[in-house]
Amino acid sequence: MAQLTIGLIGCGRLAELGYLPALAAVRGVRLGAVADPDLVRRQRLALLAGRLGEPVTTHPSAADLLERAHVDALVLATPADAHLPDAELAAAAGLPVLVEKPPAGDAAGAARLAGLDPPPWIAFNRRFEPGNAQLRAAVPSDGPVHVQLEIRYRRRGWAPHTVADDALLDLGPHLVDLARWLLATEIRAVAGAAVTPTRAGAELRTTGATVRIDCATDRAHLERVELRDPSGRVIARRRTGGLPAGVLARLPGGRGPHPLTASLTRQLTAFADAVHGGPALGLGTAADGLAVMQVIDAVRACAAADGRPVALPEAEPAQGHHRGHDRGRDARSEWRSPRPRAGW
């Protein structure tokens, strides 16, 4: 299989802590060029890439990168409002694109992304956490189920360079996509929503399931996924982060690769396979991105209506298996193990 050369657009914290080490860990993939309007950021990322054995060219924009560098595909790790214009450039060049979440600031922007030819893939990396794949397999094939999903972190500790999205746009797409992906069904309505700049929560209703989502950008890092039956009995759960993990990370020798690296490595492996014509195992599609942003818009409308339910338009079934179909198979079949490069 020929080596795949990636162009990375956006040289912020996600690129530095996540995509750079993840790209170095995937066999048959190399980072060839980076772009960012900030000279210091793009030069810093190029320096870090060089230390990992990946000399790259630097560019002030996606347009300049596409004109001057040879790449086979793009990863857009930029703020949401920059996704559409850069994805349009890539589509015009016929290049495959992986767009970071959120795909756009709202459903209208996500619909324009989905209308591109070729349409991009959307980077919903929580699908590629092995524990979440195992939880997906644990969802009952019939009968009601209640799902609780939570992500929180302290944004000032992450120290983003430019992104200042509210909690719903920052973290909500992860939770909505997880709900659709875990249950393999669409969200039919939203109720009980509350949205502030730093916190958001809502109840998502599907056929046969209810999902509670909560997110915050002003609390210690924690990610929680929990499945319960109608009696309240826990079927399966997964929890990462929390205070003990934060304390350990600050101890000497406690800092290893960023937790994002593992899921991004698996996601990039799936992206590379898809670019080479293989199955896009687990990758979010542009249609998934549109469905997620329709839910995000509905959460905002529900919050503006003091929590009164807001129905979503009828949609095609979520991509992948319908709920209950083939749940018994090995959950690992939904993602491929990363193939570390020698010496990483």
XYZ file of C-alpha atoms in Angstrom:
344
model
C 0.000 0.000 0.000
C 1.404 3.406 -1.006
C 2.337 5.859 1.697
C -0.320 8.476 2.409
C 0.855 12.082 2.819
C -1.383 14.221 5.020
C -1.730 17.986 5.102
C -2.738 19.279 8.548
C -4.674 22.544 8.601
C -4.609 24.213 12.005
C -1.605 24.184 14.339
C -3.315 24.648 17.678
C -3.388 22.545 20.817
C -5.310 19.668 19.240
C -2.754 19.415 16.448
C 0.186 19.619 18.847
C -1.023 17.247 21.565
C -3.212 14.936 19.496
C -2.785 14.814 15.744
C 0.981 15.202 15.592
C 1.806 12.133 17.745
C -1.134 10.218 16.273
C 0.069 10.764 12.701
C 3.534 9.579 13.719
C 1.998 6.383 15.115
C 0.113 5.224 12.026
C 2.047 3.013 9.638
C 1.946 4.095 6.015
C 0.971 7.679 6.858
C 3.213 10.728 7.066
C 2.635 14.378 7.816
C 3.853 16.325 4.791
C 2.675 19.902 5.358
C 0.989 22.123 7.936
C -0.924 25.374 7.601
C -1.953 28.070 10.056
C -2.297 31.857 9.710
C -0.139 32.283 12.835
C 3.549 32.087 11.873
C 4.707 31.146 15.374
C 2.224 28.304 15.721
C 2.990 26.741 12.360
C 6.733 27.004 12.881
C 6.426 25.441 16.339
C 4.435 22.512 14.981
C 6.949 22.040 12.172
C 9.753 21.964 14.736
C 7.942 19.352 16.826
C 7.217 17.295 13.706
C 10.901 17.402 12.788
C 11.798 15.989 16.194
C 9.470 13.065 15.441
C 11.264 12.469 12.162
C 8.637 14.146 9.996
C 10.108 17.209 8.220
C 7.195 19.273 6.916
C 6.588 22.374 4.849
C 4.704 25.281 6.439
C 1.994 27.425 4.872
C -0.140 30.408 5.924
C -3.384 28.896 4.604
C -5.016 25.790 3.216
C -5.073 27.416 -0.212
C -1.311 27.981 -0.120
C -0.698 24.420 1.078
C -2.810 22.963 -1.720
C -1.011 25.098 -4.296
C 2.567 24.483 -3.144
C 2.652 21.106 -1.372
C 1.869 17.583 -2.543
C -0.573 15.889 -0.186
C -3.019 13.027 -0.626
C -5.561 14.094 2.008
C -6.278 16.851 4.518
C -7.117 16.951 8.212
C -8.892 20.146 9.289
C -8.113 20.831 12.962
C -9.333 24.418 12.825
C -12.195 26.385 14.420
C -15.659 25.467 13.137
C -16.129 28.629 11.079
C -13.044 27.770 8.997
C -14.148 24.239 8.094
C -16.437 24.938 5.147
C -14.149 27.207 3.071
C -11.163 24.885 3.494
C -13.263 21.773 2.819
C -14.575 23.453 -0.347
C -10.992 23.982 -1.531
C -10.160 20.343 -0.841
C -13.287 19.111 -2.614
C -12.430 21.224 -5.645
C -9.002 19.558 -5.649
C -10.610 16.120 -5.285
C -8.883 15.450 -1.956
C -10.355 13.360 0.887
C -10.852 15.403 4.070
C -11.272 14.606 7.756
C -12.975 17.548 9.487
C -12.746 18.019 13.241
C -15.941 18.323 15.206
C -18.045 20.363 15.304
C -18.411 20.175 11.534
C -19.854 23.698 11.516
C -21.385 26.223 13.872
C -24.928 25.069 13.103
C -26.955 22.686 10.972
C -27.034 25.052 7.993
C -23.240 25.001 7.779
C -23.159 21.237 8.292
C -25.641 20.820 5.434
C -23.319 22.745 3.112
C -20.445 20.476 4.133
C -22.566 17.412 3.455
C -23.344 18.756 -0.011
C -19.702 18.822 -1.119
C -18.432 16.343 -3.689
C -16.671 14.388 -2.362
C -18.186 14.958 1.090
C -15.767 14.986 4.032
C -15.572 12.610 6.945
C -16.172 14.056 10.419
C -13.778 13.390 13.288
C -15.981 12.041 16.083
C -13.017 10.436 17.823
C -14.903 9.145 20.891
C -16.179 6.334 18.654
C -12.618 5.038 18.596
C -12.236 4.655 22.355
C -12.132 0.855 22.882
C -14.244 1.101 26.023
C -17.000 2.881 24.114
C -16.983 0.187 21.431
C -17.521 -2.389 24.187
C -20.395 -0.343 25.618
C -21.986 -0.223 22.179
C -21.987 -4.014 22.095
C -23.661 -4.043 25.546
C -26.734 -2.076 24.437
C -29.760 -4.420 24.730
C -31.136 -5.634 21.406
C -34.679 -4.938 22.605
C -36.410 -3.195 25.467
C -35.926 0.369 26.721
C -32.579 1.667 27.919
C -31.428 4.878 29.580
C -28.055 6.360 28.667
C -26.138 9.003 30.615
C -23.317 10.814 28.811
C -21.074 13.457 30.328
C -17.906 15.281 29.292
C -16.343 18.100 31.234
C -12.968 19.800 31.380
C -11.364 23.088 32.357
C -10.828 25.050 29.166
C -8.269 27.330 30.776
C -6.164 24.255 31.525
C -6.355 23.185 27.864
C -5.388 26.750 26.867
C -6.772 26.864 23.310
C -5.300 29.525 21.064
C -8.439 30.796 19.360
C -11.518 28.612 20.046
C -14.032 30.136 22.455
C -17.152 28.106 21.657
C -19.749 27.673 24.373
C -19.902 24.298 26.122
C -22.705 23.025 23.894
C -20.814 23.613 20.633
C -17.471 22.569 22.127
C -18.483 19.270 23.762
C -22.112 18.655 22.833
C -21.344 17.198 19.377
C -19.261 14.436 21.003
C -22.179 13.495 23.258
C -24.864 13.644 20.581
C -22.763 11.571 18.202
C -22.047 9.031 20.927
C -25.771 8.731 21.615
C -26.576 8.113 17.936
C -23.632 5.736 17.506
C -24.129 3.712 20.709
C -27.842 3.212 20.042
C -27.585 3.127 16.211
C -30.702 5.247 15.936
C -31.752 8.844 15.414
C -32.673 11.446 18.003
C -36.395 12.210 17.675
C -36.845 15.041 20.187
C -35.040 17.160 22.772
C -36.467 18.187 26.165
C -35.418 19.830 29.428
C -32.474 21.689 27.881
C -30.454 24.360 29.662
C -27.558 26.170 28.004
C -25.037 28.656 29.417
C -21.631 29.658 28.049
C -19.851 27.105 30.275
C -22.454 24.370 30.817
C -25.196 22.626 28.876
C -27.527 19.697 29.418
C -30.567 18.117 27.807
C -32.623 14.967 27.453
C -32.498 13.330 24.031
C -35.383 11.050 23.114
C -35.184 8.178 20.655
C -37.380 5.199 19.877
C -36.967 2.972 22.929
C -34.306 5.011 24.706
C -33.712 8.230 26.575
C -30.328 9.895 26.794
C -29.179 12.496 29.278
C -26.249 14.611 28.121
C -24.275 17.051 30.266
C -21.154 19.002 29.404
C -19.061 21.709 31.049
C -15.951 23.718 30.254
C -15.328 24.960 33.799
C -14.923 21.716 35.773
C -12.214 19.103 36.304
C -11.858 16.644 33.424
C -14.266 13.717 33.500
C -15.876 11.558 30.820
C -18.700 9.197 31.717
C -20.860 6.793 29.726
C -23.487 4.747 31.573
C -26.228 2.379 30.416
C -29.164 1.536 32.712
C -32.281 -0.601 32.345
C -35.764 0.777 33.248
C -35.334 -0.295 36.878
C -32.151 1.762 37.195
C -29.808 -1.235 37.182
C -26.459 -0.470 35.593
C -25.917 -2.544 32.450
C -22.482 -1.139 31.638
C -20.468 1.962 32.365
C -17.201 3.657 31.520
C -15.561 6.522 33.336
C -12.256 8.287 32.642
C -10.569 11.300 34.159
C -11.591 12.687 37.522
C -9.535 14.118 40.347
C -7.257 11.086 40.981
C -6.254 10.951 37.316
C -5.541 14.672 37.337
C -3.314 14.363 40.392
C -1.378 11.409 38.945
C -0.783 13.305 35.695
C 1.002 16.027 37.662
C 3.377 13.658 39.456
C 6.937 13.120 38.132
C 6.741 10.523 35.384
C 2.957 10.713 35.394
C 2.683 12.435 32.035
C 2.677 10.116 29.066
C 1.014 10.588 25.685
C -2.081 12.747 25.843
C -5.250 10.644 26.296
C -6.505 11.903 22.942
C -3.638 10.294 21.072
C -4.917 6.714 21.229
C -8.376 7.457 19.808
C -6.975 9.836 17.178
C -4.496 7.155 16.106
C -7.313 4.652 15.564
C -9.386 7.268 13.780
C -6.517 8.205 11.455
C -5.912 4.514 10.731
C -9.548 4.201 9.636
C -9.247 7.415 7.599
C -6.129 6.151 5.824
C -7.826 2.841 5.039
C -10.853 4.690 3.640
C -8.661 6.948 1.484
C -7.023 3.836 0.051
C -10.464 2.513 -0.882
C -11.073 0.279 2.111
C -14.097 0.297 4.435
C -14.487 3.482 6.484
C -14.829 1.531 9.739
C -16.278 3.738 12.454
C -15.665 7.062 10.675
C -18.287 9.748 11.053
C -19.799 10.866 7.765
C -20.900 14.324 6.681
C -24.480 13.055 7.061
C -23.667 12.135 10.673
C -22.288 15.640 11.171
C -25.489 17.184 9.826
C -27.677 14.998 12.061
C -25.594 15.936 15.100
C -25.795 19.652 14.393
C -29.557 19.418 13.892
C -29.742 18.065 17.445
C -27.435 20.814 18.741
C -29.695 23.432 17.135
C -32.717 21.727 18.715
C -31.059 21.840 22.149
C -30.628 25.604 21.756
C -34.257 25.973 20.670
C -35.419 23.872 23.612
C -33.394 25.944 26.081
C -34.831 29.145 24.577
C -38.312 27.660 25.108
C -37.649 27.069 28.831
C -37.039 23.356 28.320
C -40.222 22.546 26.422
C -39.764 19.600 24.016
C -38.575 20.288 20.494
C -39.130 17.636 17.817
C -36.562 16.942 15.134
C -37.413 16.290 11.492
C -37.667 12.711 10.330
C -34.262 11.425 9.226
C -32.760 8.395 7.609
C -31.589 5.711 10.094
C -28.138 6.314 11.567
C -25.334 4.980 9.419
C -24.182 1.533 10.410
C -26.174 -1.238 12.060
C -29.704 -0.672 13.203
C -30.182 -0.965 16.916
C -30.053 -4.565 17.996
C -28.577 -5.902 14.736
C -25.414 -7.937 15.105
C -24.773 -6.608 18.638
C -23.264 -9.858 19.763
C -20.217 -9.659 17.554
C -16.833 -8.559 18.820
C -17.014 -4.805 19.397
C -13.448 -4.478 18.195
C -14.683 -5.002 14.645
C -15.880 -1.384 14.711
C -12.324 -0.077 14.737
C -8.933 -1.309 13.711
C -6.021 -1.486 16.058
C -3.359 1.179 15.479
C -0.246 0.028 13.696
C 2.604 1.768 15.519
C 5.563 2.921 13.505
C 8.836 1.356 14.552
C 10.588 3.426 17.159
C 7.485 5.309 18.316
